[in-house]
Amino acid sequence: MQHLYKIVFLFIIGFSSQAQDLLTLENAVKIALENNYDIKIAQNNAKIDATNNSLANAGMLPILTANLTNNNSQLNTKQTQGDGTVRELDGAKNMSLTYGVGLDWTIFDGMRMFAKKEQLDLLEQQGKAELQAAMLTKISDVYLTYFDLVQQQQVIASIDTAIVISNQRLTTAQNRFTIGKASKLEVLNAQVDLNSDKSLLLKQKELFRTTQIKLNALLIRDVLTDFKVAKEITLEQNIVFEDIKATAEKQNPQLQAQILSKKVADLNLKQVKGNRYPTVRLTSGYNFTRSEASLGFITQSSGQGFVYGVTASVPIFNGFLQNKNEKAAQYQVENANFLLEQQKLDLEAQLATLYASYQTNLALIQIEEKNLEIAKQNLDITLAKFKIGTITTIEFRTAQQNFVEASVRYSNAQYITKLAEINLKELAGTLKLN
């Protein structure tokens, strides 16, 4: 009997393997990366930031425009000449047409355009960091849900084992009742306990199915897709706090995004200060002109050629808005610095909390593994004694329940440890995305 439980567990898992397709963790991650809507939205946002990062958006390139102006009038006109002669014409028509190409290029604006370009570079990097954060968050959800299914699958196997034993107990009780060595009450108690185990199994299977639906939703596929998962939870047992902390300080996406936000605020202040300096623009173009008049010394004229010039403006006074804008931008820089320091503190606190949970549950795994071995041995001995009638049904049921509870605690300790491990890797930015 000492290997009965392992055999039953392997049989149950093996049978389900034939009925369902295996979904590996790697495949689940791959499907999520391809399908998840939140990840797709984050990818498009990153593309928008990359598209916006251009010399044109920074104001470094000239602007070329085509212009056309056509003015017409029809007036009753009366003109008095210098010699006193009066000329009159009703419905005099006048037309003025100008068209051409113009170029406007800002060549100096107090270095604001260079600060703007650097800011666009940082926003593109920030978009990539936010994409990485979105991917890590969703893939972490996939990891957690997947291993939740593994843990629930193990619980189902433990309950199935208990049902096998309960069936043996019922058969033994019926046999003993038949030969007159047990009462009908013993048979009824065995039947009630068996039904309780079956009820517990149904509830656990319902929870498993609900979690399957949750994972399918994360993968953006038919929520009713049935599948099986891995049999065991694999753990990494050599995570060092100082190493994971150092990695997180360099790679945590939220922290990196906040660092970039601080730099963006610095550049915004630089742009605001640039408004104190003069702005110089070059203008040029090639125009065609034509005009006609029904009355006057010149009834028709036309021309074409280059036009060019330089425009310079220097701000002198704008109602003290410049000083106010600089103060507001400086406050934004201070706020960005406060948020950065808070982000660092929050990250360290999360890492410390998760690492404490990770270490505690690693130790719990060893304890629960020993408890499970003891519970198995106790159940073997109790079952043997029950068959020969030297113990009560209550003692047997207690041993059986202790075995199931020990199995669940052992599986749960593994799962909680895995949760801490996954969350630590998510914060450190080292969670595998492929």
Coordinates of C-alpha atoms in Angstrom, one line a residue:
M1 CA 0.0 0.0 0.0
Q2 CA 2.9 2.4 0.5
H3 CA 3.0 3.2 -3.2
L4 CA -0.7 3.2 -3.8
Y5 CA -1.1 7.0 -3.6
K6 CA 1.7 7.7 -6.1
I7 CA 0.3 5.1 -8.5
V8 CA -3.2 6.6 -8.3
F9 CA -1.9 10.1 -8.8
L10 CA 0.1 9.1 -11.9
F11 CA -2.8 7.2 -13.2
I12 CA -5.2 10.2 -12.8
I13 CA -2.8 12.6 -14.4
G14 CA -1.9 10.1 -17.2
F15 CA -5.6 9.5 -18.0
S16 CA -6.3 13.2 -18.3
S17 CA -3.2 13.6 -20.5
Q18 CA -4.9 11.4 -23.1
A19 CA -8.1 13.4 -23.0
Q20 CA -6.7 16.9 -23.2
D21 CA -4.0 18.8 -25.0
L22 CA -1.0 19.8 -22.9
L23 CA -0.6 23.6 -22.6
T24 CA 3.0 24.3 -21.6
L25 CA 4.0 27.5 -19.8
E26 CA 6.1 28.5 -22.7
N27 CA 3.2 28.1 -25.1
A28 CA 0.9 30.1 -22.8
V29 CA 3.4 32.9 -22.7
K30 CA 3.8 32.9 -26.4
I31 CA 0.0 33.0 -27.0
A32 CA -0.4 35.8 -24.5
L33 CA 2.3 37.9 -26.2
E34 CA 0.6 37.4 -29.6
N35 CA -3.0 37.9 -28.6
N36 CA -3.4 39.9 -25.3
Y37 CA -5.2 43.2 -26.0
D38 CA -3.4 45.1 -23.2
I39 CA -0.1 44.1 -24.7
K40 CA -1.2 45.1 -28.2
I41 CA -2.4 48.5 -26.9
A42 CA 1.0 49.0 -25.2
Q43 CA 2.8 48.0 -28.4
N44 CA 0.8 50.6 -30.4
N45 CA 1.5 53.3 -27.8
A46 CA 5.2 52.5 -28.0
K47 CA 4.9 52.8 -31.8
I48 CA 3.2 56.2 -31.4
D49 CA 6.0 57.5 -29.3
A50 CA 8.6 56.2 -31.8
T51 CA 6.6 57.9 -34.7
N52 CA 6.4 61.2 -32.8
N53 CA 10.2 61.2 -32.2
S54 CA 11.2 63.2 -35.3
L55 CA 13.2 66.3 -36.2
A56 CA 9.9 67.8 -37.6
N57 CA 8.1 67.5 -34.2
A58 CA 11.1 69.1 -32.5
G59 CA 10.8 72.1 -34.8
M60 CA 14.2 71.6 -36.5
L61 CA 13.1 71.3 -40.1
P62 CA 11.8 74.1 -42.4
I63 CA 8.2 74.4 -43.4
L64 CA 7.4 74.6 -47.1
T65 CA 3.9 75.8 -48.1
A66 CA 2.1 76.6 -51.3
N67 CA 0.0 79.8 -51.2
L68 CA -2.6 81.2 -53.5
T69 CA -4.6 84.4 -52.9
N70 CA -7.2 85.6 -55.4
N71 CA -9.1 88.9 -54.6
N72 CA -11.8 90.2 -56.9
S73 CA -14.1 93.3 -56.7
Q74 CA -16.7 95.0 -58.8
L75 CA -17.3 98.7 -57.8
N76 CA -18.9 101.9 -59.0
T77 CA -15.7 104.0 -59.1
K78 CA -15.2 107.7 -59.2
Q79 CA -11.6 109.2 -59.5
T80 CA -10.5 112.8 -59.4
Q81 CA -7.2 113.4 -61.1
G82 CA -4.6 116.0 -60.1
D83 CA -5.7 118.3 -62.8
G84 CA -9.3 118.3 -61.6
T85 CA -10.4 115.8 -64.2
V86 CA -13.1 113.4 -62.9
R87 CA -13.3 109.8 -64.2
E88 CA -16.2 107.6 -63.4
L89 CA -17.0 104.0 -64.2
D90 CA -19.9 101.9 -62.9
G91 CA -19.1 98.2 -62.3
A92 CA -15.4 98.7 -62.5
K93 CA -13.7 95.3 -62.1
N94 CA -10.5 94.8 -60.1
M95 CA -8.5 91.5 -59.7
S96 CA -5.4 90.7 -57.7
L97 CA -3.8 87.2 -57.9
T98 CA -0.8 86.0 -56.0
Y99 CA 0.5 82.4 -55.9
G100 CA 3.8 80.7 -55.1
V101 CA 5.8 78.6 -52.7
G102 CA 7.0 79.9 -49.3
L103 CA 9.6 78.5 -46.9
D104 CA 9.8 79.3 -43.2
W105 CA 12.7 78.0 -41.1
T106 CA 13.4 78.7 -37.4
I107 CA 17.2 78.6 -37.1
F108 CA 17.4 79.7 -33.4
D109 CA 14.9 79.6 -30.6
G110 CA 16.9 79.7 -27.5
M111 CA 17.9 76.0 -27.9
R112 CA 14.3 74.9 -27.3
M113 CA 14.2 72.7 -30.4
F114 CA 17.2 70.7 -29.2
A115 CA 15.7 70.2 -25.8
K116 CA 12.5 69.2 -27.5
K117 CA 14.3 66.6 -29.6
E118 CA 16.0 65.1 -26.5
Q119 CA 12.6 65.1 -24.8
L120 CA 11.1 63.1 -27.7
D121 CA 14.0 60.6 -27.4
L122 CA 13.2 60.1 -23.7
L123 CA 9.5 59.8 -24.4
E124 CA 10.3 57.0 -26.9
Q125 CA 12.4 55.3 -24.3
Q126 CA 9.7 55.8 -21.7
G127 CA 7.2 54.2 -24.1
K128 CA 9.5 51.1 -24.4
A129 CA 9.7 50.9 -20.6
E130 CA 5.9 51.1 -20.3
L131 CA 5.6 48.4 -23.0
Q132 CA 8.0 46.2 -21.0
A133 CA 6.0 46.9 -17.8
A134 CA 2.7 46.0 -19.5
M135 CA 4.2 42.8 -20.9
L136 CA 5.7 41.8 -17.6
T137 CA 2.4 42.4 -15.8
K138 CA 0.3 40.3 -18.2
I139 CA 2.8 37.5 -18.5
S140 CA 3.1 37.5 -14.7
D141 CA -0.7 37.0 -14.6
V142 CA -0.3 34.1 -17.0
Y143 CA 2.5 32.6 -14.8
L144 CA 0.4 32.9 -11.7
T145 CA -2.8 31.5 -13.2
Y146 CA -0.9 28.7 -14.8
F147 CA 0.7 27.5 -11.6
D148 CA -2.6 28.0 -9.8
L149 CA -3.9 25.4 -12.2
V150 CA -1.0 23.1 -11.4
Q151 CA -1.6 23.4 -7.7
Q152 CA -5.3 22.8 -8.1
Q153 CA -4.6 19.8 -10.3
Q154 CA -2.5 18.4 -7.5
V155 CA -5.3 19.0 -5.0
I156 CA -7.7 17.1 -7.3
A157 CA -5.3 14.2 -7.4
S158 CA -5.1 14.2 -3.6
I159 CA -8.9 14.1 -3.4
D160 CA -9.1 11.4 -6.1
T161 CA -6.7 9.3 -4.0
A162 CA -8.9 9.9 -0.9
I163 CA -11.9 8.7 -2.9
V164 CA -10.1 5.5 -3.9
I165 CA -9.3 4.8 -0.3
S166 CA -12.9 5.7 0.7
N167 CA -14.1 3.2 -1.9
Q168 CA -11.8 0.6 -0.3
R169 CA -13.2 1.4 3.1
L170 CA -16.8 1.1 1.9
T171 CA -16.0 -2.3 0.3
T172 CA -14.3 -3.5 3.5
A173 CA -17.2 -2.3 5.6
Q174 CA -19.7 -4.0 3.4
N175 CA -17.7 -7.3 3.5
R176 CA -17.5 -7.1 7.2
F177 CA -21.2 -6.4 7.5
T178 CA -21.9 -9.4 5.3
I179 CA -20.0 -11.8 7.5
G180 CA -21.4 -10.2 10.7
K181 CA -18.3 -8.5 11.9
A182 CA -19.6 -4.9 11.5
S183 CA -22.8 -3.1 11.9
K184 CA -24.9 -1.4 9.3
L185 CA -23.8 2.0 10.9
E186 CA -20.2 1.4 9.8
V187 CA -21.4 0.9 6.2
L188 CA -23.5 4.0 6.3
N189 CA -20.6 6.1 7.8
A190 CA -18.3 4.8 5.0
Q191 CA -20.9 5.8 2.4
V192 CA -21.4 9.3 3.9
D193 CA -17.6 9.9 3.9
L194 CA -17.3 8.7 0.4
N195 CA -20.1 11.0 -0.8
S196 CA -18.4 13.9 1.1
D197 CA -15.2 13.2 -0.8
K198 CA -17.0 13.1 -4.1
S199 CA -18.7 16.4 -3.2
L200 CA -15.4 18.0 -2.4
L201 CA -14.0 16.7 -5.7
L202 CA -16.8 18.3 -7.7
K203 CA -16.2 21.7 -6.0
Q204 CA -12.5 21.5 -6.7
K205 CA -13.1 20.6 -10.3
E206 CA -15.4 23.6 -10.6
L207 CA -12.7 25.8 -9.2
F208 CA -10.2 24.3 -11.7
R209 CA -12.5 24.9 -14.6
T210 CA -13.1 28.5 -13.5
T211 CA -9.4 29.1 -13.4
Q212 CA -9.0 27.5 -16.8
I213 CA -11.5 30.0 -18.2
K214 CA -9.5 32.8 -16.6
L215 CA -6.3 31.7 -18.2
N216 CA -8.1 31.3 -21.6
A217 CA -9.3 34.9 -21.3
L218 CA -5.8 36.1 -20.6
L219 CA -4.7 34.3 -23.7
I220 CA -7.6 35.8 -25.7
R221 CA -8.9 32.5 -27.0
D222 CA -12.1 30.5 -26.7
V223 CA -12.7 30.6 -22.9
L224 CA -14.2 27.0 -23.1
T225 CA -10.9 25.5 -24.5
D226 CA -10.0 22.5 -22.4
F227 CA -6.4 21.7 -21.7
K228 CA -4.1 20.2 -19.1
V229 CA -1.1 21.8 -17.5
A230 CA 2.3 20.5 -16.1
K231 CA 2.2 18.0 -13.3
E232 CA 4.7 19.8 -10.9
I233 CA 5.7 23.2 -9.8
T234 CA 9.4 23.8 -10.4
L235 CA 11.1 26.2 -8.0
E236 CA 14.2 28.3 -8.1
Q237 CA 15.8 28.0 -4.6
N238 CA 18.9 30.1 -4.9
I239 CA 17.5 33.6 -5.2
V240 CA 19.7 36.1 -3.3
F241 CA 18.1 39.3 -2.1
E242 CA 21.0 41.6 -2.8
D243 CA 21.3 40.3 -6.3
I244 CA 17.6 40.6 -7.1
K245 CA 17.6 44.1 -5.6
A246 CA 20.6 45.2 -7.7
T247 CA 18.9 43.8 -10.8
A248 CA 15.6 45.5 -10.0
E249 CA 17.3 48.9 -9.6
K250 CA 18.7 48.6 -13.1
Q251 CA 15.8 46.8 -14.9
N252 CA 12.5 47.5 -13.1
P253 CA 10.3 49.0 -15.9
Q254 CA 8.3 51.2 -13.6
L255 CA 11.5 52.6 -12.0
Q256 CA 13.1 53.2 -15.4
A257 CA 10.0 54.9 -16.6
Q258 CA 10.0 57.2 -13.5
I259 CA 13.7 58.0 -14.1
L260 CA 12.9 59.0 -17.6
S261 CA 10.0 61.1 -16.4
K262 CA 12.4 63.0 -14.2
K263 CA 14.6 63.7 -17.2
V264 CA 11.6 64.8 -19.2
A265 CA 10.7 67.3 -16.5
D266 CA 14.3 68.6 -16.6
L267 CA 14.1 69.1 -20.3
N268 CA 10.7 70.8 -20.0
L269 CA 12.3 73.3 -17.6
K270 CA 15.0 73.9 -20.2
Q271 CA 12.5 74.6 -22.9
V272 CA 10.6 77.1 -20.7
K273 CA 13.9 78.9 -20.0
G274 CA 14.6 79.0 -23.7
N275 CA 11.7 81.5 -24.1
R276 CA 14.0 84.2 -22.6
Y277 CA 16.2 84.1 -25.7
P278 CA 15.5 85.6 -29.2
T279 CA 13.9 83.7 -32.0
V280 CA 15.4 84.0 -35.5
R281 CA 13.6 82.8 -38.6
L282 CA 14.5 82.7 -42.3
T283 CA 11.7 83.3 -44.8
S284 CA 11.9 82.8 -48.5
G285 CA 9.7 81.9 -51.5
Y286 CA 9.0 82.2 -55.2
N287 CA 5.8 84.1 -56.1
F288 CA 3.8 85.0 -59.1
T289 CA 1.6 88.1 -59.1
R290 CA -1.1 89.4 -61.5
S291 CA -3.5 92.3 -61.1
E292 CA -6.1 93.9 -63.4
A293 CA -8.1 97.1 -62.9
S294 CA -10.9 98.6 -65.2
L295 CA -10.0 102.1 -64.1
G296 CA -6.7 103.7 -63.3
F297 CA -3.3 104.5 -64.8
I298 CA -2.3 100.8 -64.7
T299 CA -5.0 98.4 -66.0
Q300 CA -2.9 95.3 -65.8
S301 CA 0.4 94.2 -64.2
S302 CA 2.2 90.9 -63.4
G303 CA 5.4 89.8 -61.9
Q304 CA 7.4 86.8 -60.6
G305 CA 10.5 86.2 -58.5
F306 CA 12.1 85.3 -55.2
V307 CA 11.3 86.9 -51.9
Y308 CA 13.4 86.4 -48.8
G309 CA 14.0 87.9 -45.4
V310 CA 15.0 87.4 -41.8
T311 CA 12.7 87.8 -38.8
A312 CA 14.0 88.2 -35.3
S313 CA 12.1 88.7 -32.1
V314 CA 13.2 89.2 -28.5
P315 CA 10.8 88.9 -25.6
I316 CA 11.0 91.9 -23.3
F317 CA 7.9 91.8 -21.0
N318 CA 4.9 89.4 -20.9
G319 CA 3.3 90.3 -17.6
F320 CA 5.8 88.2 -15.5
L321 CA 4.5 85.0 -17.1
Q322 CA 8.0 83.8 -17.9
N323 CA 9.0 83.8 -14.2
K324 CA 5.8 82.0 -13.3
N325 CA 6.2 79.4 -16.0
E326 CA 9.7 78.7 -14.9
K327 CA 8.6 78.3 -11.3
A328 CA 5.8 75.9 -12.3
A329 CA 8.3 73.9 -14.4
Q330 CA 10.7 73.8 -11.4
Y331 CA 8.0 72.5 -9.2
Q332 CA 7.3 69.8 -11.8
V333 CA 11.0 68.8 -11.6
E334 CA 10.8 68.6 -7.8
N335 CA 7.6 66.5 -8.0
A336 CA 9.3 64.1 -10.5
N337 CA 12.2 63.7 -8.1
F338 CA 9.9 63.0 -5.2
L339 CA 8.0 60.4 -7.3
L340 CA 11.3 58.8 -8.3
E341 CA 12.5 58.5 -4.6
Q342 CA 9.1 57.1 -3.6
Q343 CA 9.3 54.6 -6.5
K344 CA 12.7 53.4 -5.3
L345 CA 11.4 53.1 -1.7
D346 CA 8.2 51.2 -2.8
L347 CA 10.3 48.9 -5.0
E348 CA 12.7 48.0 -2.1
A349 CA 9.7 47.4 0.3
Q350 CA 8.0 45.1 -2.2
L351 CA 11.2 43.2 -2.8
A352 CA 11.9 42.8 0.9
T353 CA 8.3 41.6 1.6
L354 CA 8.2 39.1 -1.3
Y355 CA 11.7 37.8 -0.4
A356 CA 10.6 37.2 3.2
S357 CA 7.6 35.3 1.9
Y358 CA 9.8 33.4 -0.5
Q359 CA 12.2 32.3 2.3
T360 CA 9.5 31.4 4.7
N361 CA 7.6 29.2 2.3
L362 CA 10.8 27.5 1.1
A363 CA 11.2 26.4 4.7
L364 CA 7.5 25.4 4.9
I365 CA 7.9 23.2 1.8
Q366 CA 10.5 21.1 3.6
I367 CA 8.3 20.8 6.7
E368 CA 5.1 20.0 4.7
E369 CA 7.0 17.4 2.6
K370 CA 8.0 15.6 5.8
N371 CA 4.4 15.9 7.1
L372 CA 3.1 14.4 3.9
E373 CA 5.5 11.5 4.2
I374 CA 4.4 10.9 7.8
A375 CA 0.7 11.2 6.8
K376 CA 1.2 8.6 4.1
Q377 CA 2.8 6.2 6.5
N378 CA 0.1 6.8 9.1
L379 CA -2.6 6.2 6.5
D380 CA -0.9 3.0 5.3
I381 CA -0.8 1.6 8.9
T382 CA -4.3 2.8 9.7
L383 CA -5.7 1.2 6.5
A384 CA -4.1 -2.1 7.4
K385 CA -5.4 -2.0 10.9
F386 CA -8.9 -1.1 9.7
K387 CA -9.0 -4.1 7.4
I388 CA -8.4 -6.4 10.3
G389 CA -10.8 -4.4 12.5
T390 CA -8.4 -3.2 15.2
I391 CA -9.2 0.5 14.9
T392 CA -12.4 2.5 14.7
T393 CA -13.8 4.2 11.6
I394 CA -13.3 7.6 13.2
E395 CA -9.6 6.9 13.6
F396 CA -9.4 5.7 10.0
R397 CA -11.2 8.8 8.7
T398 CA -9.0 11.1 10.7
A399 CA -5.9 9.5 9.2
Q400 CA -7.4 9.8 5.7
Q401 CA -8.3 13.5 6.2
N402 CA -4.8 14.2 7.6
F403 CA -3.3 12.7 4.5
V404 CA -5.5 14.9 2.2
E405 CA -4.8 18.0 4.3
A406 CA -1.1 17.4 4.3
S407 CA -1.1 16.9 0.5
V408 CA -3.0 20.2 0.1
R409 CA -0.7 22.1 2.5
Y410 CA 2.4 20.8 0.7
S411 CA 1.0 21.8 -2.7
N412 CA -0.1 25.2 -1.4
A413 CA 3.4 25.9 0.1
Q414 CA 4.9 25.2 -3.3
Y415 CA 2.4 27.4 -5.0
I416 CA 2.9 30.4 -2.6
T417 CA 6.6 30.1 -2.9
K418 CA 6.2 30.1 -6.7
L419 CA 4.1 33.3 -6.4
A420 CA 6.8 35.1 -4.5
E421 CA 9.4 33.9 -7.0
I422 CA 7.4 35.1 -10.0
N423 CA 6.6 38.5 -8.4
L424 CA 10.3 39.0 -7.5
K425 CA 11.3 38.3 -11.1
E426 CA 8.6 40.6 -12.4
L427 CA 9.9 43.4 -10.2
A428 CA 13.4 42.7 -11.2
G429 CA 12.4 42.6 -14.9
T430 CA 13.9 39.2 -15.3
L431 CA 10.6 37.2 -15.9
K432 CA 11.0 35.2 -19.1
L433 CA 8.9 36.5 -21.9
N434 CA 9.6 33.8 -24.4

